[in-house]
């Protein structure tokens, strides 16, 4: 497919989305930005929109049932995949996971994890690729291309600075500009440029004094502004803390539901004059 036909398809989709949104009121639009339950977004039948289902994980599609009678393919850990130094192998793995996602009725995988293995004490290194931002970005881009080749979305995570589990809900990681860009942001930048992911997940932690679900500088300024990311920014589960702060900071989707800082809370904030409706 050529760049020109890609652009035409994008324009057609944007036109269809704009038409659907123009038919929705404030409450329905706010509902679409909040989880219906732990793993899905609500349906809006009036505009032909069905529920969207998300699922972990990086080495297999868990699905929604978490049951022994609904098994999943289990691939080698992402660290082992990265040790192959083979982005095409990662792409093949992604294609397999897309097939699994279709089988389980999943539309978006909550993966890949592209945080760096900066310390041997990192509690989730098994689902990350490596300590090297270049290798991590290359393997991650291959994985994303493979999953999305199969018509399933991804959420590249955890943006940004979530390299350790200790106090990750509350820690404020103070990172100088050069280290932030050359290490911690670099895999995300490479994947946005090389694979055009459908989604990015905002982390629990803060970076330089601002919680990531409200970080307008990194989400709006860097991710969307400098890199041209045009997908969805979703919170890590329960990471969004403040309605006005999150929507002004650039967070598109607050998970899980039904109780989130979006949905009815966002509609109420608009009606109270705390948030302009054009941000919804």
PDB file of N, CA and C in Angstrom, residues 53-55 101-109:
ATOM      1  N   UNK A  53     -12.596  -4.220  23.623  1.00  0.00           N
ATOM      2  CA  UNK A  53     -12.063  -5.063  24.690  1.00  0.00           C
ATOM      3  C   UNK A  53     -10.541  -5.014  24.680  1.00  0.00           C
ATOM      4  N   UNK A  54      -9.962  -4.804  25.856  1.00  0.00           N
ATOM      5  CA  UNK A  54      -8.511  -4.790  26.038  1.00  0.00           C
ATOM      6  C   UNK A  54      -8.082  -5.981  26.875  1.00  0.00           C
ATOM      7  N   UNK A  55      -6.815  -6.359  26.738  1.00  0.00           N
ATOM      8  CA  UNK A  55      -6.315  -7.508  27.492  1.00  0.00           C
ATOM      9  C   UNK A  55      -4.807  -7.423  27.665  1.00  0.00           C
ATOM     10  N   UNK A 101      -5.651 -12.832  19.846  1.00  0.00           N
ATOM     11  CA  UNK A 101      -6.581 -11.787  20.267  1.00  0.00           C
ATOM     12  C   UNK A 101      -7.920 -11.925  19.546  1.00  0.00           C
ATOM     13  N   UNK A 102      -7.876 -12.167  18.256  1.00  0.00           N
ATOM     14  CA  UNK A 102      -9.128 -12.360  17.515  1.00  0.00           C
ATOM     15  C   UNK A 102      -9.902 -13.555  18.069  1.00  0.00           C
ATOM     16  N   UNK A 103      -9.191 -14.626  18.387  1.00  0.00           N
ATOM     17  CA  UNK A 103      -9.861 -15.822  18.913  1.00  0.00           C
ATOM     18  C   UNK A 103     -10.562 -15.531  20.232  1.00  0.00           C
ATOM     19  N   UNK A 104      -9.989 -14.643  21.039  1.00  0.00           N
ATOM     20  CA  UNK A 104     -10.540 -14.349  22.357  1.00  0.00           C
ATOM     21  C   UNK A 104     -11.427 -13.103  22.367  1.00  0.00           C
ATOM     22  N   UNK A 105     -11.685 -12.513  21.214  1.00  0.00           N
ATOM     23  CA  UNK A 105     -12.538 -11.337  21.158  1.00  0.00           C
ATOM     24  C   UNK A 105     -11.899 -10.089  21.727  1.00  0.00           C
ATOM     25  N   UNK A 106     -10.584  -9.979  21.595  1.00  0.00           N
ATOM     26  CA  UNK A 106      -9.826  -8.845  22.132  1.00  0.00           C
ATOM     27  C   UNK A 106      -9.435  -7.912  20.989  1.00  0.00           C
ATOM     28  N   UNK A 107      -9.604  -6.614  21.206  1.00  0.00           N
ATOM     29  CA  UNK A 107      -9.301  -5.625  20.178  1.00  0.00           C
ATOM     30  C   UNK A 107      -7.965  -4.916  20.390  1.00  0.00           C
ATOM     31  N   UNK A 108      -7.521  -4.821  21.652  1.00  0.00           N
ATOM     32  CA  UNK A 108      -6.297  -4.084  21.974  1.00  0.00           C
ATOM     33  C   UNK A 108      -5.496  -4.865  23.001  1.00  0.00           C
ATOM     34  N   UNK A 109      -4.194  -5.053  22.733  1.00  0.00           N
ATOM     35  CA  UNK A 109      -3.287  -5.667  23.700  1.00  0.00           C
ATOM     36  C   UNK A 109      -2.622  -4.590  24.544  1.00  0.00           C
TER      37      UNK A 109
END
